[in-house]
Amino acid sequence: MPVLTFANTKGGAGKTTAVLILASELAGRGHRVTIVDADPRGWISRWHAIAGASSLISVAPVSEETIEAATAKAKKRGGYILIDLPSSHDALLAKAVGLVDHVLIPVQGCAMDAHGGAEVLELLRELDQSCGVRIPHSVVLTRVNAAVTTRALQAAKDFLAARGIATLSTAIAERAAYRDVFDKGGLLQAMNPLEVSNLARALENGSRLATEVMALLPQKAARAAAPRKAAIAKAA
Ligand SMILES: Nc1ncnc2c1ncn2[C@@H]1O[C@H](COP(=O)(O)OP(=O)(O)OP(=O)(O)O)[C@@H](O)[C@H]1O
Ligand SMILES: [Mg+2]
């Protein structure tokens, strides 16, 4: 029951989109997925309310008070658990990162000028240094223009690597399908290729992302939850 979240305190970094891409692909592969919707604006809940989403995907709207219980319940259901966080840097973020096996930090563009991503990295560093809690994390470059060359993308990855920041080799491209799916509902795979430009490329990108992310996650997330929880409560 691997749990992961996309965190960036900057609004519009692409967190919810990444959750949906991954949920779509995982469900398409036959995995159960629970999306813990911690964003009070409920974009994921709205998408899910539109007919056509897979029966393998369930969505649990949560608040800071209910996120832990809802995640524990989702773990019993099995499959993958994706937490969609809002952009705030608060106790909810600290609580959420304490629940996950991996934090993915979506960052647009080449540098860590993405201040929100840096804030998440700072929180994770703080948890490690002052509380000894190490939460695996990686940056995922997102909203990458299809015209960006492999070389420019590699330069961005090298920039992050030089700073000791793990970066997924799969970047999320800017694709119309990833926008349209929110309005149309359902899975990305169920969209009409005649209506959505470059759908095949969007699907291929989602597939590569899921394969890479799945490889990062422990299939049986065995770890001492209690000490970690106490340390995070102290740091929050
Ligand atoms: N890869 C992408 N391709 C096309 N559009 C994208 C992509 N990623 C994000 N967007 C668009 O950018 C906007 C912000 O994306 P999204 O809602 O995923 O960000 P967020 O980090 O969840 O924002 P918030 O902090 O407000 O929750 C949305 O309109 C979304 O459709
Ligand atoms: Mg969002």
PDB file of C-alpha atoms and ligand atoms in Angstrom:
ATOM      1  CA  MET A   1       0.000   0.000   0.000  1.00  0.00           C
ATOM      2  CA  PRO A   2       2.447   2.645  -1.094  1.00  0.00           C
ATOM      3  CA  VAL A   3       1.505   6.223  -0.264  1.00  0.00           C
ATOM      4  CA  LEU A   4       2.833   9.224  -2.098  1.00  0.00           C
ATOM      5  CA  THR A   5       2.182  12.889  -2.445  1.00  0.00           C
ATOM      6  CA  PHE A   6       3.097  15.736  -4.739  1.00  0.00           C
ATOM      7  CA  ALA A   7       4.158  18.746  -2.734  1.00  0.00           C
ATOM      8  CA  ASN A   8       5.058  22.271  -3.725  1.00  0.00           C
ATOM      9  CA  THR A   9       3.945  25.272  -1.717  1.00  0.00           C
ATOM     10  CA  LYS A  10       3.664  27.299  -4.910  1.00  0.00           C
ATOM     11  CA  GLY A  11       0.166  27.327  -6.360  1.00  0.00           C
ATOM     12  CA  GLY A  12      -0.236  25.921  -9.857  1.00  0.00           C
ATOM     13  CA  ALA A  13       2.988  23.900  -9.835  1.00  0.00           C
ATOM     14  CA  GLY A  14       1.154  20.921 -11.334  1.00  0.00           C
ATOM     15  CA  LYS A  15       0.471  18.808  -8.235  1.00  0.00           C
ATOM     16  CA  THR A  16      -3.154  17.912  -8.935  1.00  0.00           C
ATOM     17  CA  THR A  17      -2.447  17.268 -12.613  1.00  0.00           C
ATOM     18  CA  ALA A  18       0.364  14.877 -11.700  1.00  0.00           C
ATOM     19  CA  VAL A  19      -1.929  13.042  -9.253  1.00  0.00           C
ATOM     20  CA  LEU A  20      -4.515  12.608 -11.976  1.00  0.00           C
ATOM     21  CA  ILE A  21      -2.009  11.421 -14.594  1.00  0.00           C
ATOM     22  CA  LEU A  22      -0.668   8.836 -12.190  1.00  0.00           C
ATOM     23  CA  ALA A  23      -4.087   7.718 -10.924  1.00  0.00           C
ATOM     24  CA  SER A  24      -5.287   7.293 -14.491  1.00  0.00           C
ATOM     25  CA  GLU A  25      -2.314   5.196 -15.499  1.00  0.00           C
ATOM     26  CA  LEU A  26      -2.309   3.047 -12.363  1.00  0.00           C
ATOM     27  CA  ALA A  27      -6.044   2.329 -12.679  1.00  0.00           C
ATOM     28  CA  GLY A  28      -5.498   1.598 -16.377  1.00  0.00           C
ATOM     29  CA  ARG A  29      -3.006  -1.075 -15.309  1.00  0.00           C
ATOM     30  CA  GLY A  30      -5.590  -2.592 -12.993  1.00  0.00           C
ATOM     31  CA  HIS A  31      -4.362  -1.179  -9.694  1.00  0.00           C
ATOM     32  CA  ARG A  32      -6.668   0.126  -7.036  1.00  0.00           C
ATOM     33  CA  VAL A  33      -6.044   3.812  -6.327  1.00  0.00           C
ATOM     34  CA  THR A  34      -7.304   5.998  -3.512  1.00  0.00           C
ATOM     35  CA  ILE A  35      -6.840   9.715  -3.945  1.00  0.00           C
ATOM     36  CA  VAL A  36      -6.831  11.503  -0.627  1.00  0.00           C
ATOM     37  CA  ASP A  37      -8.112  14.941  -1.592  1.00  0.00           C
ATOM     38  CA  ALA A  38      -6.622  17.337   0.934  1.00  0.00           C
ATOM     39  CA  ASP A  39      -7.281  20.439  -1.164  1.00  0.00           C
ATOM     40  CA  PRO A  40     -10.372  22.251   0.154  1.00  0.00           C
ATOM     41  CA  ARG A  41     -11.117  23.386  -3.403  1.00  0.00           C
ATOM     42  CA  GLY A  42     -11.632  19.723  -4.261  1.00  0.00           C
ATOM     43  CA  TRP A  43     -10.529  19.643  -7.917  1.00  0.00           C
ATOM     44  CA  ILE A  44      -9.976  15.903  -7.790  1.00  0.00           C
ATOM     45  CA  SER A  45     -13.337  15.309  -6.098  1.00  0.00           C
ATOM     46  CA  ARG A  46     -15.028  17.348  -8.830  1.00  0.00           C
ATOM     47  CA  TRP A  47     -13.256  15.398 -11.561  1.00  0.00           C
ATOM     48  CA  HIS A  48     -14.267  12.149  -9.890  1.00  0.00           C
ATOM     49  CA  ALA A  49     -17.890  13.257  -9.619  1.00  0.00           C
ATOM     50  CA  ILE A  50     -18.087  13.455 -13.423  1.00  0.00           C
ATOM     51  CA  ALA A  51     -19.206  10.096 -14.737  1.00  0.00           C
ATOM     52  CA  GLY A  52     -16.660   7.788 -16.312  1.00  0.00           C
ATOM     53  CA  ALA A  53     -13.845   7.490 -13.789  1.00  0.00           C
ATOM     54  CA  SER A  54     -12.672   3.955 -13.181  1.00  0.00           C
ATOM     55  CA  SER A  55     -14.319   1.996 -10.383  1.00  0.00           C
ATOM     56  CA  LEU A  56     -10.766   1.249  -9.267  1.00  0.00           C
ATOM     57  CA  ILE A  57     -10.346   4.886  -8.221  1.00  0.00           C
ATOM     58  CA  SER A  58     -11.919   6.209  -5.067  1.00  0.00           C
ATOM     59  CA  VAL A  59     -11.561   9.690  -3.711  1.00  0.00           C
ATOM     60  CA  ALA A  60     -11.602  10.639  -0.044  1.00  0.00           C
ATOM     61  CA  PRO A  61     -11.958  14.352   0.729  1.00  0.00           C
ATOM     62  CA  VAL A  62     -10.054  15.153   3.919  1.00  0.00           C
ATOM     63  CA  SER A  63      -9.046  17.974   6.234  1.00  0.00           C
ATOM     64  CA  GLU A  64      -5.996  18.337   8.444  1.00  0.00           C
ATOM     65  CA  GLU A  65      -7.979  16.585  11.177  1.00  0.00           C
ATOM     66  CA  THR A  66      -9.044  13.592   9.093  1.00  0.00           C
ATOM     67  CA  ILE A  67      -6.071  12.990   6.783  1.00  0.00           C
ATOM     68  CA  GLU A  68      -4.405  10.401   8.996  1.00  0.00           C
ATOM     69  CA  ALA A  69      -7.521   8.300   9.589  1.00  0.00           C
ATOM     70  CA  ALA A  70      -8.505   8.483   5.915  1.00  0.00           C
ATOM     71  CA  THR A  71      -5.028   7.394   4.801  1.00  0.00           C
ATOM     72  CA  ALA A  72      -5.058   4.497   7.270  1.00  0.00           C
ATOM     73  CA  LYS A  73      -8.462   3.439   5.923  1.00  0.00           C
ATOM     74  CA  ALA A  74      -7.196   3.667   2.342  1.00  0.00           C
ATOM     75  CA  LYS A  75      -4.252   1.449   3.248  1.00  0.00           C
ATOM     76  CA  LYS A  76      -6.685  -1.239   4.351  1.00  0.00           C
ATOM     77  CA  ARG A  77      -8.373  -0.994   0.967  1.00  0.00           C
ATOM     78  CA  GLY A  78      -5.015  -1.700  -0.661  1.00  0.00           C
ATOM     79  CA  GLY A  79      -3.500  -0.419  -3.879  1.00  0.00           C
ATOM     80  CA  TYR A  80      -1.848   2.964  -4.295  1.00  0.00           C
ATOM     81  CA  ILE A  81      -2.658   6.022  -2.231  1.00  0.00           C
ATOM     82  CA  LEU A  82      -2.035   9.456  -3.707  1.00  0.00           C
ATOM     83  CA  ILE A  83      -2.465  12.557  -1.558  1.00  0.00           C
ATOM     84  CA  ASP A  84      -3.407  15.757  -3.382  1.00  0.00           C
ATOM     85  CA  LEU A  85      -2.170  18.660  -1.272  1.00  0.00           C
ATOM     86  CA  PRO A  86      -3.071  22.332  -1.532  1.00  0.00           C
ATOM     87  CA  SER A  87      -0.241  24.820  -1.954  1.00  0.00           C
ATOM     88  CA  SER A  88      -0.084  26.018   1.642  1.00  0.00           C
ATOM     89  CA  HIS A  89       2.971  25.492   3.795  1.00  0.00           C
ATOM     90  CA  ASP A  90       1.366  24.527   7.047  1.00  0.00           C
ATOM     91  CA  ALA A  91       0.643  21.711   9.469  1.00  0.00           C
ATOM     92  CA  LEU A  92      -1.255  19.816   6.773  1.00  0.00           C
ATOM     93  CA  LEU A  93       1.874  19.598   4.635  1.00  0.00           C
ATOM     94  CA  ALA A  94       3.981  18.438   7.572  1.00  0.00           C
ATOM     95  CA  LYS A  95       1.345  15.883   8.510  1.00  0.00           C
ATOM     96  CA  ALA A  96       1.021  14.598   4.958  1.00  0.00           C
ATOM     97  CA  VAL A  97       4.745  14.145   4.380  1.00  0.00           C
ATOM     98  CA  GLY A  98       4.812  12.123   7.568  1.00  0.00           C
ATOM     99  CA  LEU A  99       2.330   9.668   6.067  1.00  0.00           C
ATOM    100  CA  VAL A 100       3.994   8.965   2.772  1.00  0.00           C
ATOM    101  CA  ASP A 101       6.651   6.659   1.373  1.00  0.00           C
ATOM    102  CA  HIS A 102       7.785   9.207  -1.169  1.00  0.00           C
ATOM    103  CA  VAL A 103       7.314  12.931  -1.755  1.00  0.00           C
ATOM    104  CA  LEU A 104       7.409  14.087  -5.357  1.00  0.00           C
ATOM    105  CA  ILE A 105       8.104  17.759  -5.841  1.00  0.00           C
ATOM    106  CA  PRO A 106       6.835  19.103  -9.143  1.00  0.00           C
ATOM    107  CA  VAL A 107       9.003  21.924 -10.394  1.00  0.00           C
ATOM    108  CA  GLN A 108       8.454  23.925 -13.550  1.00  0.00           C
ATOM    109  CA  GLY A 109      11.403  25.176 -15.494  1.00  0.00           C
ATOM    110  CA  CYS A 110      15.078  24.628 -15.115  1.00  0.00           C
ATOM    111  CA  ALA A 111      16.235  26.028 -11.812  1.00  0.00           C
ATOM    112  CA  MET A 112      15.239  25.809  -8.202  1.00  0.00           C
ATOM    113  CA  ASP A 113      13.959  29.350  -8.552  1.00  0.00           C
ATOM    114  CA  ALA A 114      10.723  27.485  -7.950  1.00  0.00           C
ATOM    115  CA  HIS A 115      10.593  28.801  -4.431  1.00  0.00           C
ATOM    116  CA  GLY A 116       7.744  26.490  -3.407  1.00  0.00           C
ATOM    117  CA  GLY A 117       9.774  23.414  -4.294  1.00  0.00           C
ATOM    118  CA  ALA A 118      12.681  24.737  -2.269  1.00  0.00           C
ATOM    119  CA  GLU A 119      10.383  25.200   0.742  1.00  0.00           C
ATOM    120  CA  VAL A 120       9.336  21.557   0.613  1.00  0.00           C
ATOM    121  CA  LEU A 121      12.961  20.464   0.312  1.00  0.00           C
ATOM    122  CA  GLU A 122      13.767  22.666   3.307  1.00  0.00           C
ATOM    123  CA  LEU A 123      11.000  21.051   5.392  1.00  0.00           C
ATOM    124  CA  LEU A 124      12.281  17.580   4.468  1.00  0.00           C
ATOM    125  CA  ARG A 125      15.853  18.596   5.343  1.00  0.00           C
ATOM    126  CA  GLU A 126      14.682  19.966   8.688  1.00  0.00           C
ATOM    127  CA  LEU A 127      12.873  16.722   9.523  1.00  0.00           C
ATOM    128  CA  ASP A 128      16.012  14.790   8.671  1.00  0.00           C
ATOM    129  CA  GLN A 129      18.493  17.007  10.508  1.00  0.00           C
ATOM    130  CA  SER A 130      16.572  17.859  13.646  1.00  0.00           C
ATOM    131  CA  CYS A 131      14.421  14.754  14.062  1.00  0.00           C
ATOM    132  CA  GLY A 132      16.291  12.064  12.153  1.00  0.00           C
ATOM    133  CA  VAL A 133      13.240  11.431   9.975  1.00  0.00           C
ATOM    134  CA  ARG A 134      14.248  10.732   6.395  1.00  0.00           C
ATOM    135  CA  ILE A 135      11.463  10.930   3.887  1.00  0.00           C
ATOM    136  CA  PRO A 136      12.458   9.798   0.402  1.00  0.00           C
ATOM    137  CA  HIS A 137      11.785  12.503  -2.137  1.00  0.00           C
ATOM    138  CA  SER A 138      12.462  13.473  -5.731  1.00  0.00           C
ATOM    139  CA  VAL A 139      11.841  16.415  -7.970  1.00  0.00           C
ATOM    140  CA  VAL A 140       9.766  15.863 -11.082  1.00  0.00           C
ATOM    141  CA  LEU A 141      10.116  18.456 -13.804  1.00  0.00           C
ATOM    142  CA  THR A 142       6.690  19.371 -15.048  1.00  0.00           C
ATOM    143  CA  ARG A 143       4.844  21.386 -17.677  1.00  0.00           C
ATOM    144  CA  VAL A 144       7.867  20.922 -19.878  1.00  0.00           C
ATOM    145  CA  ASN A 145       7.298  22.334 -23.327  1.00  0.00           C
ATOM    146  CA  ALA A 146       7.443  19.628 -25.984  1.00  0.00           C
ATOM    147  CA  ALA A 147       9.884  21.823 -27.898  1.00  0.00           C
ATOM    148  CA  VAL A 148      12.433  21.693 -25.084  1.00  0.00           C
ATOM    149  CA  THR A 149      15.399  19.649 -26.242  1.00  0.00           C
ATOM    150  CA  THR A 150      16.641  16.554 -24.468  1.00  0.00           C
ATOM    151  CA  ARG A 151      19.844  18.470 -23.913  1.00  0.00           C
ATOM    152  CA  ALA A 152      18.134  21.379 -22.119  1.00  0.00           C
ATOM    153  CA  LEU A 153      16.185  18.920 -20.000  1.00  0.00           C
ATOM    154  CA  GLN A 154      19.381  17.066 -19.147  1.00  0.00           C
ATOM    155  CA  ALA A 155      20.980  20.372 -18.131  1.00  0.00           C
ATOM    156  CA  ALA A 156      18.085  20.974 -15.704  1.00  0.00           C
ATOM    157  CA  LYS A 157      18.504  17.478 -14.271  1.00  0.00           C
ATOM    158  CA  ASP A 158      22.268  17.991 -13.948  1.00  0.00           C
ATOM    159  CA  PHE A 159      21.660  21.312 -12.169  1.00  0.00           C
ATOM    160  CA  LEU A 160      19.509  19.556  -9.572  1.00  0.00           C
ATOM    161  CA  ALA A 161      21.825  16.557  -9.297  1.00  0.00           C
ATOM    162  CA  ALA A 162      24.779  18.875  -8.606  1.00  0.00           C
ATOM    163  CA  ARG A 163      22.816  20.096  -5.580  1.00  0.00           C
ATOM    164  CA  GLY A 164      22.210  16.574  -4.389  1.00  0.00           C
ATOM    165  CA  ILE A 165      18.540  16.587  -5.364  1.00  0.00           C
ATOM    166  CA  ALA A 166      17.195  13.398  -6.903  1.00  0.00           C
ATOM    167  CA  THR A 167      15.196  14.068 -10.046  1.00  0.00           C
ATOM    168  CA  LEU A 168      12.998  11.678 -11.979  1.00  0.00           C
ATOM    169  CA  SER A 169      14.291  10.997 -15.441  1.00  0.00           C
ATOM    170  CA  THR A 170      10.710  11.283 -16.709  1.00  0.00           C
ATOM    171  CA  ALA A 171       9.530  14.875 -16.980  1.00  0.00           C
ATOM    172  CA  ILE A 172       5.831  15.707 -17.365  1.00  0.00           C
ATOM    173  CA  ALA A 173       5.200  17.522 -20.615  1.00  0.00           C
ATOM    174  CA  GLU A 174       2.700  20.318 -21.167  1.00  0.00           C
ATOM    175  CA  ARG A 175      -0.211  18.522 -22.865  1.00  0.00           C
ATOM    176  CA  ALA A 176      -3.757  19.549 -23.698  1.00  0.00           C
ATOM    177  CA  ALA A 177      -5.008  16.137 -22.543  1.00  0.00           C
ATOM    178  CA  TYR A 178      -3.827  16.830 -18.999  1.00  0.00           C
ATOM    179  CA  ARG A 179      -5.956  19.995 -18.915  1.00  0.00           C
ATOM    180  CA  ASP A 180      -8.999  18.680 -20.753  1.00  0.00           C
ATOM    181  CA  VAL A 181      -9.386  15.564 -18.627  1.00  0.00           C
ATOM    182  CA  PHE A 182     -10.446  17.711 -15.661  1.00  0.00           C
ATOM    183  CA  ASP A 183     -13.480  18.987 -17.568  1.00  0.00           C
ATOM    184  CA  LYS A 184     -14.326  15.790 -19.394  1.00  0.00           C
ATOM    185  CA  GLY A 185     -13.896  13.432 -16.444  1.00  0.00           C
ATOM    186  CA  GLY A 186     -12.849   9.800 -16.764  1.00  0.00           C
ATOM    187  CA  LEU A 187      -9.426   8.385 -17.405  1.00  0.00           C
ATOM    188  CA  LEU A 188      -6.894   9.843 -19.805  1.00  0.00           C
ATOM    189  CA  GLN A 189      -6.979   6.540 -21.705  1.00  0.00           C
ATOM    190  CA  ALA A 190     -10.697   6.957 -22.353  1.00  0.00           C
ATOM    191  CA  MET A 191     -10.299  10.322 -24.110  1.00  0.00           C
ATOM    192  CA  ASN A 192     -11.001  10.580 -27.802  1.00  0.00           C
ATOM    193  CA  PRO A 193      -7.764  10.938 -29.805  1.00  0.00           C
ATOM    194  CA  LEU A 194      -9.740  12.785 -32.469  1.00  0.00           C
ATOM    195  CA  GLU A 195     -10.705  15.470 -29.956  1.00  0.00           C
ATOM    196  CA  VAL A 196      -7.477  15.796 -27.995  1.00  0.00           C
ATOM    197  CA  SER A 197      -4.237  16.693 -29.679  1.00  0.00           C
ATOM    198  CA  ASN A 198      -1.237  14.460 -29.036  1.00  0.00           C
ATOM    199  CA  LEU A 199      -3.202  12.121 -26.760  1.00  0.00           C
ATOM    200  CA  ALA A 200      -0.892   9.204 -27.584  1.00  0.00           C
ATOM    201  CA  ARG A 201       2.125  11.198 -26.423  1.00  0.00           C
ATOM    202  CA  ALA A 202       0.318  12.235 -23.249  1.00  0.00           C
ATOM    203  CA  LEU A 203      -0.492   8.590 -22.511  1.00  0.00           C
ATOM    204  CA  GLU A 204       3.037   7.468 -23.239  1.00  0.00           C
ATOM    205  CA  ASN A 205       4.365  10.160 -20.890  1.00  0.00           C
ATOM    206  CA  GLY A 206       1.933   9.038 -18.157  1.00  0.00           C
ATOM    207  CA  SER A 207       3.005   5.451 -18.609  1.00  0.00           C
ATOM    208  CA  ARG A 208       6.708   6.268 -18.267  1.00  0.00           C
ATOM    209  CA  LEU A 209       5.973   8.383 -15.195  1.00  0.00           C
ATOM    210  CA  ALA A 210       4.004   5.570 -13.531  1.00  0.00           C
ATOM    211  CA  THR A 211       6.690   2.978 -14.265  1.00  0.00           C
ATOM    212  CA  GLU A 212       9.392   5.183 -12.773  1.00  0.00           C
ATOM    213  CA  VAL A 213       7.311   6.161  -9.727  1.00  0.00           C
ATOM    214  CA  MET A 214       6.239   2.565  -9.028  1.00  0.00           C
ATOM    215  CA  ALA A 215       9.885   1.525  -8.979  1.00  0.00           C
ATOM    216  CA  LEU A 216      10.576   4.146  -6.297  1.00  0.00           C
ATOM    217  CA  LEU A 217       7.907   2.899  -3.947  1.00  0.00           C
ATOM    218  CA  PRO A 218       8.150   0.007  -1.528  1.00  0.00           C
ATOM    219  CA  GLN A 219       5.392  -2.440  -2.356  1.00  0.00           C
ATOM    220  CA  LYS A 220       5.059  -3.231   1.315  1.00  0.00           C
ATOM    221  CA  ALA A 221       5.609  -0.035   3.193  1.00  0.00           C
ATOM    222  CA  ALA A 222       7.011  -1.457   6.383  1.00  0.00           C
ATOM    223  CA  ARG A 223       8.363   1.135   8.728  1.00  0.00           C
ATOM    224  CA  ALA A 224       8.088   2.369  12.261  1.00  0.00           C
ATOM    225  CA  ALA A 225       5.231   4.825  11.989  1.00  0.00           C
ATOM    226  CA  ALA A 226       4.954   5.846  15.624  1.00  0.00           C
ATOM    227  CA  PRO A 227       8.397   7.457  16.195  1.00  0.00           C
ATOM    228  CA  ARG A 228       8.126   9.188  12.863  1.00  0.00           C
ATOM    229  CA  LYS A 229       4.730  10.641  13.765  1.00  0.00           C
ATOM    230  CA  ALA A 230       6.003  11.989  17.074  1.00  0.00           C
ATOM    231  CA  ALA A 231       9.026  13.625  15.425  1.00  0.00           C
ATOM    232  CA  ILE A 232       6.895  15.265  12.763  1.00  0.00           C
ATOM    233  CA  ALA A 233       4.392  16.610  15.297  1.00  0.00           C
ATOM    234  CA  LYS A 234       7.361  18.210  17.088  1.00  0.00           C
ATOM    235  CA  ALA A 235       8.686  19.795  13.883  1.00  0.00           C
ATOM    236  CA  ALA A 236       5.312  21.093  12.602  1.00  0.00           C
TER     237      ALA A 236
HETATM  238  N1  LIG B   1       1.505  19.021 -17.664  1.00  0.00           N
HETATM  239  C1  LIG B   1       0.549  19.906 -17.863  1.00  0.00           C
HETATM  240  N2  LIG B   1       0.036  20.102 -19.100  1.00  0.00           N
HETATM  241  C2  LIG B   1      -0.938  21.007 -19.307  1.00  0.00           C
HETATM  242  N3  LIG B   1      -1.490  21.766 -18.347  1.00  0.00           N
HETATM  243  C3  LIG B   1      -1.029  21.623 -17.095  1.00  0.00           C
HETATM  244  C4  LIG B   1      -0.001  20.684 -16.776  1.00  0.00           C
HETATM  245  N4  LIG B   1       0.253  20.753 -15.450  1.00  0.00           N
HETATM  246  C5  LIG B   1      -0.576  21.674 -14.957  1.00  0.00           C
HETATM  247  N5  LIG B   1      -1.352  22.214 -15.930  1.00  0.00           N
HETATM  248  C6  LIG B   1      -2.375  23.264 -15.801  1.00  0.00           C
HETATM  249  O1  LIG B   1      -1.843  24.261 -14.915  1.00  0.00           O
HETATM  250  C7  LIG B   1      -2.789  24.662 -13.963  1.00  0.00           C
HETATM  251  C8  LIG B   1      -2.284  24.339 -12.555  1.00  0.00           C
HETATM  252  O2  LIG B   1      -2.073  22.952 -12.457  1.00  0.00           O
HETATM  253  P1  LIG B   1      -2.486  22.124 -11.148  1.00  0.00           P
HETATM  254  O3  LIG B   1      -3.862  22.487 -10.732  1.00  0.00           O
HETATM  255  O4  LIG B   1      -2.176  20.711 -11.419  1.00  0.00           O
HETATM  256  O5  LIG B   1      -1.443  22.716 -10.112  1.00  0.00           O
HETATM  257  P2  LIG B   1      -1.449  22.567  -8.529  1.00  0.00           P
HETATM  258  O6  LIG B   1      -0.025  22.561  -8.103  1.00  0.00           O
HETATM  259  O7  LIG B   1      -2.274  21.414  -8.123  1.00  0.00           O
HETATM  260  O8  LIG B   1      -2.160  23.931  -8.094  1.00  0.00           O
HETATM  261  P3  LIG B   1      -2.723  24.312  -6.642  1.00  0.00           P
HETATM  262  O9  LIG B   1      -1.525  24.680  -5.824  1.00  0.00           O
HETATM  263  O10 LIG B   1      -3.598  25.483  -6.925  1.00  0.00           O
HETATM  264  O11 LIG B   1      -3.428  23.117  -6.098  1.00  0.00           O
HETATM  265  C9  LIG B   1      -4.075  23.935 -14.308  1.00  0.00           C
HETATM  266  O12 LIG B   1      -4.853  24.780 -15.111  1.00  0.00           O
HETATM  267  C10 LIG B   1      -3.616  22.723 -15.097  1.00  0.00           C
HETATM  268  O13 LIG B   1      -4.587  22.308 -16.043  1.00  0.00           O
HETATM  269 MG    MG B   2      -3.880  21.303  -6.826  1.00  0.00          MG
END
